[in-house]
PDB file of C-alpha atoms in Angstrom:
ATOM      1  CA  UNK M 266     -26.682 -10.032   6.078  1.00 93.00           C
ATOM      2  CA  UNK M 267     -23.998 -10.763   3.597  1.00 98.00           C
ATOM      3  CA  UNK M 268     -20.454 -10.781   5.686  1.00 98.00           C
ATOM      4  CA  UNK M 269     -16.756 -10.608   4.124  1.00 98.00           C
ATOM      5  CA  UNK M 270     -13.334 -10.588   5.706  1.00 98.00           C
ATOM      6  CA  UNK M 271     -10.916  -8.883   3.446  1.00 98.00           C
ATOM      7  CA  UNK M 272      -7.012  -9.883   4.055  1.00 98.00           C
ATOM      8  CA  UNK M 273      -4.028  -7.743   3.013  1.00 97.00           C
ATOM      9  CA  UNK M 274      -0.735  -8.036   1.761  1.00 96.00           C
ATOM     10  CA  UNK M 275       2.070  -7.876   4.295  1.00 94.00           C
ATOM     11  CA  UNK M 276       4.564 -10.970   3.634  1.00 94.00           C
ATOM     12  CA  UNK M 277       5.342 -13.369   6.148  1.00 96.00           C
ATOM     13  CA  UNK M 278       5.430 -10.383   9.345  1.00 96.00           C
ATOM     14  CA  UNK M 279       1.408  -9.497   7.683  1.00 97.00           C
ATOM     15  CA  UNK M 280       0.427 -13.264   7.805  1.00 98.00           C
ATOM     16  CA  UNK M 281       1.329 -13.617  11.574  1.00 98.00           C
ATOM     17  CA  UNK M 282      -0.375 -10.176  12.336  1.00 98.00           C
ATOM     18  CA  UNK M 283      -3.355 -11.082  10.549  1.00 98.00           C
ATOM     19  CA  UNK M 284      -3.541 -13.902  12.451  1.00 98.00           C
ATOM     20  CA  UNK M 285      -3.055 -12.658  16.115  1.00 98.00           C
ATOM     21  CA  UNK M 286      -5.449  -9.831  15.060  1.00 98.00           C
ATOM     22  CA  UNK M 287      -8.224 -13.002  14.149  1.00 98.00           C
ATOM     23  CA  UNK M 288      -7.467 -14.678  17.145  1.00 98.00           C
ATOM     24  CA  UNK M 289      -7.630 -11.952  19.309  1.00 98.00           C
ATOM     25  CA  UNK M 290     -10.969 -11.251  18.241  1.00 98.00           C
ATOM     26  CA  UNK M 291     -12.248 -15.285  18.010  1.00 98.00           C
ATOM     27  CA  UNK M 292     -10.942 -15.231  21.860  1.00 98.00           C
ATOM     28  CA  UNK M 293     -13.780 -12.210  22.586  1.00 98.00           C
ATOM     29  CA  UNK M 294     -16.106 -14.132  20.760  1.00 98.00           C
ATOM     30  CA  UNK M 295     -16.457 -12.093  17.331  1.00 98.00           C
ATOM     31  CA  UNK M 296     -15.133 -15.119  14.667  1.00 98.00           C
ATOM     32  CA  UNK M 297     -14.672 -13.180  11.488  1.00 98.00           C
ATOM     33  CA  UNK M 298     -13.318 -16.688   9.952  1.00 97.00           C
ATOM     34  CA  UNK M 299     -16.973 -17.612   9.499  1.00 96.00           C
ATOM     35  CA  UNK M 300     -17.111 -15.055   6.716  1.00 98.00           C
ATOM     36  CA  UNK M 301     -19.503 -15.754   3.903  1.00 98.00           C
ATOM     37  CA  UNK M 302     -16.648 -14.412   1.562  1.00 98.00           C
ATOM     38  CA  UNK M 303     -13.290 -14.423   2.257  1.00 98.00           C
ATOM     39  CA  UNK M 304     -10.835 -12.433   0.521  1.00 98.00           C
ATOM     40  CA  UNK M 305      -7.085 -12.697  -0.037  1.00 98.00           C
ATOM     41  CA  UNK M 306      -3.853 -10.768  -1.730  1.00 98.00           C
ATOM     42  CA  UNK M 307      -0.208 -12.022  -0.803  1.00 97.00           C
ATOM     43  CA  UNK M 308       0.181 -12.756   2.916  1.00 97.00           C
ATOM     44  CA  UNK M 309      -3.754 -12.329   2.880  1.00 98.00           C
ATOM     45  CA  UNK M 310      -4.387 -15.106   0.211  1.00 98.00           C
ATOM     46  CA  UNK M 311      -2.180 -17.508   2.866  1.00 98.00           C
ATOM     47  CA  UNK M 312      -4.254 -16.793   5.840  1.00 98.00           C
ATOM     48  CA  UNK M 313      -7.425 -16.929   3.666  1.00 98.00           C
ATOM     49  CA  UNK M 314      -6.149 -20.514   2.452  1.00 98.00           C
ATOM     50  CA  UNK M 315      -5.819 -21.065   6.108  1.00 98.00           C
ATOM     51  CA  UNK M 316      -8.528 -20.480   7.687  1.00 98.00           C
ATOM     52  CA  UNK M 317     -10.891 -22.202   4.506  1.00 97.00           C
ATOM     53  CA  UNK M 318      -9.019 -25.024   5.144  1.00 92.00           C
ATOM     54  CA  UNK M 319     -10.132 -25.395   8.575  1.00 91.00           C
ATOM     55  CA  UNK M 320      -6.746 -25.158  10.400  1.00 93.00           C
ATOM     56  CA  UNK M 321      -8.088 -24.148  13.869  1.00 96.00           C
ATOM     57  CA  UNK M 322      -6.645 -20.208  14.844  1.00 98.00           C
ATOM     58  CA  UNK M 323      -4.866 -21.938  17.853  1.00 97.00           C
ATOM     59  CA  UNK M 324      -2.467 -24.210  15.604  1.00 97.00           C
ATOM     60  CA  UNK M 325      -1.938 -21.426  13.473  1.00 98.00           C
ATOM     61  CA  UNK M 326      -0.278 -19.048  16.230  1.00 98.00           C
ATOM     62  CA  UNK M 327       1.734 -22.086  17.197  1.00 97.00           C
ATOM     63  CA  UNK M 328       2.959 -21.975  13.712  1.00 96.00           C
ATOM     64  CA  UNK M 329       4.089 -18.301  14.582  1.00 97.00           C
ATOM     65  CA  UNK M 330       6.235 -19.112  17.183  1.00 96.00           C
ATOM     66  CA  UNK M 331       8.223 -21.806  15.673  1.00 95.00           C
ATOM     67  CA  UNK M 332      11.739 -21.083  14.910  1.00 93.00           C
ATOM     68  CA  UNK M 333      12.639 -20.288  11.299  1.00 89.00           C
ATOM     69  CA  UNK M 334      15.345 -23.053  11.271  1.00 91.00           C
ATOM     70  CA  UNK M 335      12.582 -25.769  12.015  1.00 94.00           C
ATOM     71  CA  UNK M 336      10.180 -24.750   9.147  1.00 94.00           C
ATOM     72  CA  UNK M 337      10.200 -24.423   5.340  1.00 93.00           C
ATOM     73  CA  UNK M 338      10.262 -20.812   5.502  1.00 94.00           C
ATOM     74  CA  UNK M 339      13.030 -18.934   3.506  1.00 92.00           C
ATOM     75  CA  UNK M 340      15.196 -16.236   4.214  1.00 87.00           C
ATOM     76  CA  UNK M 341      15.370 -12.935   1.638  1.00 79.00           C
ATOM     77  CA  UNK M 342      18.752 -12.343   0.574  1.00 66.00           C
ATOM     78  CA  UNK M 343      17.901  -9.652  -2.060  1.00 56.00           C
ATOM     79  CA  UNK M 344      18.259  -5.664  -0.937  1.00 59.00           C
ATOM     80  CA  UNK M 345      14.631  -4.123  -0.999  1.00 63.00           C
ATOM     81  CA  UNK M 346      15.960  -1.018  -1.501  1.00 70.00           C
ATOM     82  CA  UNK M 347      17.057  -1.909  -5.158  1.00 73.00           C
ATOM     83  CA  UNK M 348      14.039  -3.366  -5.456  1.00 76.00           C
ATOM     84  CA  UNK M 349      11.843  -0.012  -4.448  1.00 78.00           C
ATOM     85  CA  UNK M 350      13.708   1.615  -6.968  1.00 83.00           C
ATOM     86  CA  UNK M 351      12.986  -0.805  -9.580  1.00 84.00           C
ATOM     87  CA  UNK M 352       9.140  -0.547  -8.395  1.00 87.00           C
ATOM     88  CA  UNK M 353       9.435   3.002  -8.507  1.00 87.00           C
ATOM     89  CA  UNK M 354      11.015   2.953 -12.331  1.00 91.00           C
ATOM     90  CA  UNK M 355       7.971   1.142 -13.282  1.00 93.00           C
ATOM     91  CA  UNK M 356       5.322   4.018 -12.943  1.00 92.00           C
ATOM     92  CA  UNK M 357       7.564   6.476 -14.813  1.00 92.00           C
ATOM     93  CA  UNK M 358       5.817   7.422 -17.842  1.00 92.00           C
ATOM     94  CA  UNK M 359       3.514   4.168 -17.797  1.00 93.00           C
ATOM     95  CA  UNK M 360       0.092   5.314 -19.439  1.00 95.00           C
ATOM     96  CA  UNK M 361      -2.368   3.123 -17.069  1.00 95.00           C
ATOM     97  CA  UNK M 362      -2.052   0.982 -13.776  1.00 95.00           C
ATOM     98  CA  UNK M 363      -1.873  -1.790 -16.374  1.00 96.00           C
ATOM     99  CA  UNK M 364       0.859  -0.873 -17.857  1.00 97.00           C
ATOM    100  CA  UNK M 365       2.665  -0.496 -14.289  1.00 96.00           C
ATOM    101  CA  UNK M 366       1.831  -4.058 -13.641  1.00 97.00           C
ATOM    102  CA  UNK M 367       3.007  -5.294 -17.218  1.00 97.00           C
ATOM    103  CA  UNK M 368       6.328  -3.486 -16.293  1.00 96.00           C
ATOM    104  CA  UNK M 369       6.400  -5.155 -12.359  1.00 96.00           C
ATOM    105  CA  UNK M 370       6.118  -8.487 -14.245  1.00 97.00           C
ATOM    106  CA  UNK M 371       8.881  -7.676 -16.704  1.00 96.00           C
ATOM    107  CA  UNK M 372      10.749  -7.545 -13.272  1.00 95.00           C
ATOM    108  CA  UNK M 373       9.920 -10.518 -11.586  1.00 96.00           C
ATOM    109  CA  UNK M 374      10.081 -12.746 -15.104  1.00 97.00           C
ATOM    110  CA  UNK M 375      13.903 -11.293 -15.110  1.00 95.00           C
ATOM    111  CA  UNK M 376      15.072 -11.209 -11.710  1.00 92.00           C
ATOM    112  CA  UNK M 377      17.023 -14.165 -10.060  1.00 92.00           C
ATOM    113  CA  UNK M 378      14.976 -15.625  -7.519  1.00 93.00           C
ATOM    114  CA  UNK M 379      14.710 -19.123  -6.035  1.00 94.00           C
ATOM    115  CA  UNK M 380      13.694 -22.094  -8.007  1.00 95.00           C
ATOM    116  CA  UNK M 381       9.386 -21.801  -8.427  1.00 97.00           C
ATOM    117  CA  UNK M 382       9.490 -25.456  -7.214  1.00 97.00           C
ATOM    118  CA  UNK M 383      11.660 -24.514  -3.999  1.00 96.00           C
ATOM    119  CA  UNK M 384       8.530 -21.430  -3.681  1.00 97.00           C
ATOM    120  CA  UNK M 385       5.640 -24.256  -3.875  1.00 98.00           C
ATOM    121  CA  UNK M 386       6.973 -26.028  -1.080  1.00 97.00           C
ATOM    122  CA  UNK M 387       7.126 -23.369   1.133  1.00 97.00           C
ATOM    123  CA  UNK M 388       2.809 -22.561   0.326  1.00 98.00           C
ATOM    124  CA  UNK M 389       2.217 -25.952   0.792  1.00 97.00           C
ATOM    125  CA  UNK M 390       4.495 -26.269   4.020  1.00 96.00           C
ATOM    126  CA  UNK M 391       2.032 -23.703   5.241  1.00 97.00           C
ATOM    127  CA  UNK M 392      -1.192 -25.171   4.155  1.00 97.00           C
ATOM    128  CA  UNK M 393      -2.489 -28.178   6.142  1.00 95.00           C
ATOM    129  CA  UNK M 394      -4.958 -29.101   3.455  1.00 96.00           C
ATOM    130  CA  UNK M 395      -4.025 -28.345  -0.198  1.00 97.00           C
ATOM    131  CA  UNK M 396      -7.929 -28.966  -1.700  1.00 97.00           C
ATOM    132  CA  UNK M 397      -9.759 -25.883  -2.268  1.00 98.00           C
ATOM    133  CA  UNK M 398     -13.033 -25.485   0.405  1.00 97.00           C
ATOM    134  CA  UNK M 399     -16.711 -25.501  -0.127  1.00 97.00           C
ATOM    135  CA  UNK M 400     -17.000 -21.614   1.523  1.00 97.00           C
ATOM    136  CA  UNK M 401     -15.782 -18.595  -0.817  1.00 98.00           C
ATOM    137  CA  UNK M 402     -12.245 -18.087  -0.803  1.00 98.00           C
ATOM    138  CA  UNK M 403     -11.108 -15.539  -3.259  1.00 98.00           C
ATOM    139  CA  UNK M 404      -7.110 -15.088  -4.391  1.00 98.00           C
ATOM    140  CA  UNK M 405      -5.604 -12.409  -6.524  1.00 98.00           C
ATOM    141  CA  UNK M 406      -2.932 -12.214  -8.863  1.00 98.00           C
ATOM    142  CA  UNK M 407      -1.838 -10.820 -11.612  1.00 98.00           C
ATOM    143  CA  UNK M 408      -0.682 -12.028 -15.414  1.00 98.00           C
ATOM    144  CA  UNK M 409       3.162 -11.413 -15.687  1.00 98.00           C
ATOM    145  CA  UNK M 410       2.799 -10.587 -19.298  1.00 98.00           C
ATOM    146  CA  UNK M 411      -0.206  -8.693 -19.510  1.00 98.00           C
ATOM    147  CA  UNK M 412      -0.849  -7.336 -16.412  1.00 98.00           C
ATOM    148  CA  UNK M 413      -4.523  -8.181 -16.211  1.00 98.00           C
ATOM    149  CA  UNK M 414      -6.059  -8.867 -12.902  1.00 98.00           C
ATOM    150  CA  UNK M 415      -6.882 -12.547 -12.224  1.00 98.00           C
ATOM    151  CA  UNK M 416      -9.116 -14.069  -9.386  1.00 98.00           C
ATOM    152  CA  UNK M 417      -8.956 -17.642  -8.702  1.00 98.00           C
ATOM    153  CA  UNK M 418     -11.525 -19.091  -6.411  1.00 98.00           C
ATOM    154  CA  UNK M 419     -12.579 -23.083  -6.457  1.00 98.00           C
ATOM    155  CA  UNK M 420     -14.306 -22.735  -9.959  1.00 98.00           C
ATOM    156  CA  UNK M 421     -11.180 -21.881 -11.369  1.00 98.00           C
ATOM    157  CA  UNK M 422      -9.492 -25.387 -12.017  1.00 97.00           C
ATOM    158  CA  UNK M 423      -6.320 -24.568 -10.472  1.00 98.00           C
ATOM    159  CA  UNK M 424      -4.353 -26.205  -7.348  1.00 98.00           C
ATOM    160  CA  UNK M 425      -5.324 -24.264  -4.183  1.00 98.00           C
ATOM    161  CA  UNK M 426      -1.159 -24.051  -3.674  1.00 98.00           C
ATOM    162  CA  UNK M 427      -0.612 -22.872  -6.970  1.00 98.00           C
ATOM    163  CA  UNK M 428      -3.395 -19.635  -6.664  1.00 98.00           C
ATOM    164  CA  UNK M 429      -1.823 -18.584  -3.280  1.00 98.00           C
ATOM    165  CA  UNK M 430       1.760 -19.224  -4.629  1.00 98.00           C
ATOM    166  CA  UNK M 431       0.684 -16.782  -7.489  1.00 98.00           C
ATOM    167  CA  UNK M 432      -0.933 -14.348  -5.053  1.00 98.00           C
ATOM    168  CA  UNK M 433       2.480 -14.171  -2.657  1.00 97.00           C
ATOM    169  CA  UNK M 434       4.730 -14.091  -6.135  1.00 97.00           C
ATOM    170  CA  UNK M 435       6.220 -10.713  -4.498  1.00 95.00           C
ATOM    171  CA  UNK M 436       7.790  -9.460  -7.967  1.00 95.00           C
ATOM    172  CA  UNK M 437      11.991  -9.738  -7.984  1.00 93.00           C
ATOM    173  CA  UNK M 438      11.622 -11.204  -4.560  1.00 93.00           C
ATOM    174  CA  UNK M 439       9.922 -14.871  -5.911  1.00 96.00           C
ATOM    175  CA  UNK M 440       9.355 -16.704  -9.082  1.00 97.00           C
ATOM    176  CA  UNK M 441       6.208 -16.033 -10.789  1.00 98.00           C
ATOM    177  CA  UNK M 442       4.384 -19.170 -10.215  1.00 98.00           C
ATOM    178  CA  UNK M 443       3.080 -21.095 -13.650  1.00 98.00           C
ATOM    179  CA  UNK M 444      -0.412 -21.934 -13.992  1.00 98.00           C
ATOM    180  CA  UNK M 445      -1.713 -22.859 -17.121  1.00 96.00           C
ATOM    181  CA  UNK M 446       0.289 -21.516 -20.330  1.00 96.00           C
ATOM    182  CA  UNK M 447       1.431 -18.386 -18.319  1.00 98.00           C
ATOM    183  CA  UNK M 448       3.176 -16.634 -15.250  1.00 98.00           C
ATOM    184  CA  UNK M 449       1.542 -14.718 -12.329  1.00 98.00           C
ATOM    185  CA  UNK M 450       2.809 -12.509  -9.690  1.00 98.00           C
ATOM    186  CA  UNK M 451       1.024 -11.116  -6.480  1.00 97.00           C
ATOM    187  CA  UNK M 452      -2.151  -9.330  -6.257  1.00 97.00           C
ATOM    188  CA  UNK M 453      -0.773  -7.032  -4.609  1.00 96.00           C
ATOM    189  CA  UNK M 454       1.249  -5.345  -7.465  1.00 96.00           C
ATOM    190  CA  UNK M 455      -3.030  -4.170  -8.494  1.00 97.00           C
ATOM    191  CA  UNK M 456      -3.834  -3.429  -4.995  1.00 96.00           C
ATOM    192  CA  UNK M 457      -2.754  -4.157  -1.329  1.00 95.00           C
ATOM    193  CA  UNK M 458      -6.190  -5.481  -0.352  1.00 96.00           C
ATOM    194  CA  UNK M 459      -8.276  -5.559  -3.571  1.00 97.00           C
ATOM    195  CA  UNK M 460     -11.065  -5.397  -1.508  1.00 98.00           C
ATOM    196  CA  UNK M 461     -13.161  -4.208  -4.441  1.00 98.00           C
ATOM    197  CA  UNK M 462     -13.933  -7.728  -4.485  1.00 98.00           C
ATOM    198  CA  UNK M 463     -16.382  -7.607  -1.293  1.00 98.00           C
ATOM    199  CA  UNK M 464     -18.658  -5.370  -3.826  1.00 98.00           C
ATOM    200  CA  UNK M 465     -22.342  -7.034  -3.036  1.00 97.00           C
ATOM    201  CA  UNK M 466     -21.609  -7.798   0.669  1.00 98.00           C
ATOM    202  CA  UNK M 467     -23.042  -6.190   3.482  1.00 98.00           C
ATOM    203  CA  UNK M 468     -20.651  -6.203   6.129  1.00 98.00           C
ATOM    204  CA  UNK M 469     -16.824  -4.965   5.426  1.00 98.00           C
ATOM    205  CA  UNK M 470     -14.379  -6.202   7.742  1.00 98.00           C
ATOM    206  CA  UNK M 471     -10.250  -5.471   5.800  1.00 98.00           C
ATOM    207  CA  UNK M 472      -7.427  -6.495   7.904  1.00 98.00           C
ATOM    208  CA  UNK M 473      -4.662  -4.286   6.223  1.00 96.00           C
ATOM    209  CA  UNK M 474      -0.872  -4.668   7.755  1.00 95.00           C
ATOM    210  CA  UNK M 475       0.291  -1.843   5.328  1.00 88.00           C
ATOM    211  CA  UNK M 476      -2.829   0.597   4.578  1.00 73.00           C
ATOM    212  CA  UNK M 477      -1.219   1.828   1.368  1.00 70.00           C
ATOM    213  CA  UNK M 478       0.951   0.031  -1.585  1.00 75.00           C
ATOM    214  CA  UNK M 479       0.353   0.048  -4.981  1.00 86.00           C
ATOM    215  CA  UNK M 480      -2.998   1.120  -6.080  1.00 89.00           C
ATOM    216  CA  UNK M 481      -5.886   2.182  -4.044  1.00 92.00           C
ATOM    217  CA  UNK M 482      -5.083   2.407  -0.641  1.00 93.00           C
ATOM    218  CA  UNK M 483      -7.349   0.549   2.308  1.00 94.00           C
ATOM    219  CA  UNK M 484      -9.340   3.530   3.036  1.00 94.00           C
ATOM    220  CA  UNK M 485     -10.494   4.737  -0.558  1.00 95.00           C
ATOM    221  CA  UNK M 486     -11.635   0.848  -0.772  1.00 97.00           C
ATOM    222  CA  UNK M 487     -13.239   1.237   1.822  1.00 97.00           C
ATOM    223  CA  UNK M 488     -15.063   4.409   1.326  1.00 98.00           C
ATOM    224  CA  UNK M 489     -15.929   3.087  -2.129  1.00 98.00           C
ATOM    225  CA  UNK M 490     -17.781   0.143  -0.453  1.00 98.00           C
ATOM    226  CA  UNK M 491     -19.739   2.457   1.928  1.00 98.00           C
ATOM    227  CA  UNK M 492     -20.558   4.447  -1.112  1.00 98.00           C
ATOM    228  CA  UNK M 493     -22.623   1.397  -2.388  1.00 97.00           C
ATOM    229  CA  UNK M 494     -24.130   0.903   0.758  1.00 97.00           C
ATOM    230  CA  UNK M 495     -22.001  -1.766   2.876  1.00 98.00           C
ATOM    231  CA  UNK M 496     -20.776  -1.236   6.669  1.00 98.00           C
ATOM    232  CA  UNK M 497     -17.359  -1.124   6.935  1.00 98.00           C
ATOM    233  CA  UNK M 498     -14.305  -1.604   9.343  1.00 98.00           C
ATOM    234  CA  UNK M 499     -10.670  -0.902   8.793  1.00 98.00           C
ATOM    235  CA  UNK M 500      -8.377  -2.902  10.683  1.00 98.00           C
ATOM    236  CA  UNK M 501      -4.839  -1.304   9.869  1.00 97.00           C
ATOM    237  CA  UNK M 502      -1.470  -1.692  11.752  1.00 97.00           C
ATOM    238  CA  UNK M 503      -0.871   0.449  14.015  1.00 97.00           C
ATOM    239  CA  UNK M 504       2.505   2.459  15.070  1.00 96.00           C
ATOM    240  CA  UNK M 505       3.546  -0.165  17.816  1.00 97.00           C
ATOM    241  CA  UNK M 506       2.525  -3.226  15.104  1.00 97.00           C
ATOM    242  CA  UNK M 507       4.333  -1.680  12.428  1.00 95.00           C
ATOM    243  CA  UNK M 508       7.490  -1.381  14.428  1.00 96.00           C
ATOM    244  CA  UNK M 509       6.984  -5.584  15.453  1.00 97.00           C
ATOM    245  CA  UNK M 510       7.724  -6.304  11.368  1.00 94.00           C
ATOM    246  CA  UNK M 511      11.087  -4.238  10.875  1.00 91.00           C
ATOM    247  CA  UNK M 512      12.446  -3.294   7.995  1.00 87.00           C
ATOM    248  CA  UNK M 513      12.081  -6.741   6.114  1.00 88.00           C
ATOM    249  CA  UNK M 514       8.709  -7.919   6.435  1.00 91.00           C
ATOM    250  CA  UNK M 515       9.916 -11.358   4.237  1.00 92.00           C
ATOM    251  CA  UNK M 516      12.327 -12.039   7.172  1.00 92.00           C
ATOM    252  CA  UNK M 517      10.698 -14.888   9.119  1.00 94.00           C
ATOM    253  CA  UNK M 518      12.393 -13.465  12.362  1.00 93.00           C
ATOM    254  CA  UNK M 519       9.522 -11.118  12.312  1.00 95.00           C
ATOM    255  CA  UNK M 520       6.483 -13.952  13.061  1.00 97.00           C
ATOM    256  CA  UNK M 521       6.450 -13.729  16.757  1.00 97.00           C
ATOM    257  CA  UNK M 522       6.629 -10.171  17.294  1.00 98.00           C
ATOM    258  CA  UNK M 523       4.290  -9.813  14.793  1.00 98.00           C
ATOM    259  CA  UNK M 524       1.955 -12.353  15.902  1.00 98.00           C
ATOM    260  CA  UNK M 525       1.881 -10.517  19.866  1.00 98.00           C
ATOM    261  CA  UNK M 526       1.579  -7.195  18.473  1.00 98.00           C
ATOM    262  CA  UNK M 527      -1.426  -8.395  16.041  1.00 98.00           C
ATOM    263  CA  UNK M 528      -3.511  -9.966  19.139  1.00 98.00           C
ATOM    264  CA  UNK M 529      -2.678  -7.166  21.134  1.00 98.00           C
ATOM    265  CA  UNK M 530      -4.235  -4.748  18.691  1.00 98.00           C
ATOM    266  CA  UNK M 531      -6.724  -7.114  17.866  1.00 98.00           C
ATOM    267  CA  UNK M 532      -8.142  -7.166  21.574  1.00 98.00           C
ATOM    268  CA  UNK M 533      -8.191  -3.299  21.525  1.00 98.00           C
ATOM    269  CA  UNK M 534     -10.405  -3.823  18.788  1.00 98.00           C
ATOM    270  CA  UNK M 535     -13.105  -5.972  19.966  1.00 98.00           C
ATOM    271  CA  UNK M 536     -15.714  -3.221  20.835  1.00 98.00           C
ATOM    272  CA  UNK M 537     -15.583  -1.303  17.474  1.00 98.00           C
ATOM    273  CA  UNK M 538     -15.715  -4.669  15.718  1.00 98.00           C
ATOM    274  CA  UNK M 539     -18.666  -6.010  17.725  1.00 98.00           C
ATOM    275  CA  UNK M 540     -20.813  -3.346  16.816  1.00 97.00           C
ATOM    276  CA  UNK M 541     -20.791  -4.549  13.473  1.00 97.00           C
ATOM    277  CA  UNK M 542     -20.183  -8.144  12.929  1.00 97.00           C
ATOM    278  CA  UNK M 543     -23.491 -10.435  13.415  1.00 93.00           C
TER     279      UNK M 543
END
């Protein structure tokens, strides 16, 4: 039986979720990091780097817990607000989702953001091995310009750092990260988990901080996947998790409560999960 973990966006709050939820489980003895196919968008392309990499899920809640002021995180100084607003301007009128996307790029090529070199060394502060792994790691972005759908895995001759940089390139928030002769922003601008991808597999597990975004949301994926005949599990944040990452999920304040809340709904999903996972 073919087995995939599917990782959502959720910035930096969604990455230490994702990871209390994972360790939560590992600790009951379900280890969904031995996934045959691992799948990542944004904060979900970081933890997918993660885990390929080998970084053990113990180190990585230590990471949680560190103060902000001690790592190479940064801190958001732009409003989200304006920035919902100039999301929202993007579907007006916009023919196709691909259009929307070519419009979110538009955005993020413009906008005033940190220096993209500044952005690398954040992904690679996070990374504790920067080589791509044997095992199936998939990461999503998207062309600024075009607003095609890219997936970068280890056949694709570009830097592990660079793919996940690209996949966390949260549109007026970051730079769109260069790779090649163009510019790519997050994957989750096409959708929040693109778990599409986990098409063939035969166990579904998505780990979703924010069940909705742009595009499909977590449950139509999933449903889609069930329609072709794969077993599938929905791991969404719940009520008392969503609360843990505020109003500024980018705000690395939010790791530790994030990071409790996400094992804490993680060990209140160990029986459903069990039932399914070999």
């Amino acid at each position: 039986m073919s087995t995939a973990l599917v990782l959502g966006g959720g910035g930096v709050a969604g990455i230490a979720w994702e990871i209390g939820v994972l360790d939560a489980l590992a600790r009951a003895g379900i280890d969904l990091t031995s996934a045959d196919r691992i799948i990542g968008t944004s904060a979900g392309a970081a933890v997918g780097a993660q885990l390929r990499t080998g970084e053990s899920l113990d180190s990585l809640c230590a990471r949680q817990l560190v103060p902000a002021e001690q790592t190479a995180e940064l801190q958001v100084e732009s409003s989200l607000d304006a920035l919902i607003e100039q999301f929202a301007a993007c579907f007006e009128g916009a023919p196709d989702a691909i259009e929307v996307r070519r419009r979110l790029g538009a955005v993020a090529l413009s906008a005033p953001t940190v220096d993209e070199g500044a952005r690398l060394a954040v992904i690679e502060s996070r990374l504790a091995s920067h080589e791509w792994s044997d095992r199936e790691l998939l990461v999503t972005a998207v062309d600024a310009f075009t607003g095609e759908f890219k997936v970068f895995d280890r056949h694709s001759g570009v830097p592990l750092v660079s793919a996940v940089a690209a996949s966390c390139a949260v549109p007026g928030i970051w730079p769109p990260v260069t790779i090649g002769e163009t510019r790519f922003i997050d994957g989750g601008v096409r959708s929040g988990s693109n778990a599409d991808l986990a098409e063939g597999c035969d166990i579904v597990v998505m780990i979703s901080p924010f069940a909705g975004g742009f595009g499909p949301t977590a449950d139509v994926e999933a449903a889609s996947l069930r329609e072709q005949g794969a077993i599938v599990e929905v791991i969404a944040a719940d009520e008392s998790s969503t609360a843990a990452f505020g109003t500024n999920v980018l705000d690395p304040a939010t790791r530790g409560p994030s990071l409790r809340e996400g094992r804490r709904q993680g060990a209140s999903e160990v029986e459903r999960i069990a039932k399914v996972w070999p």
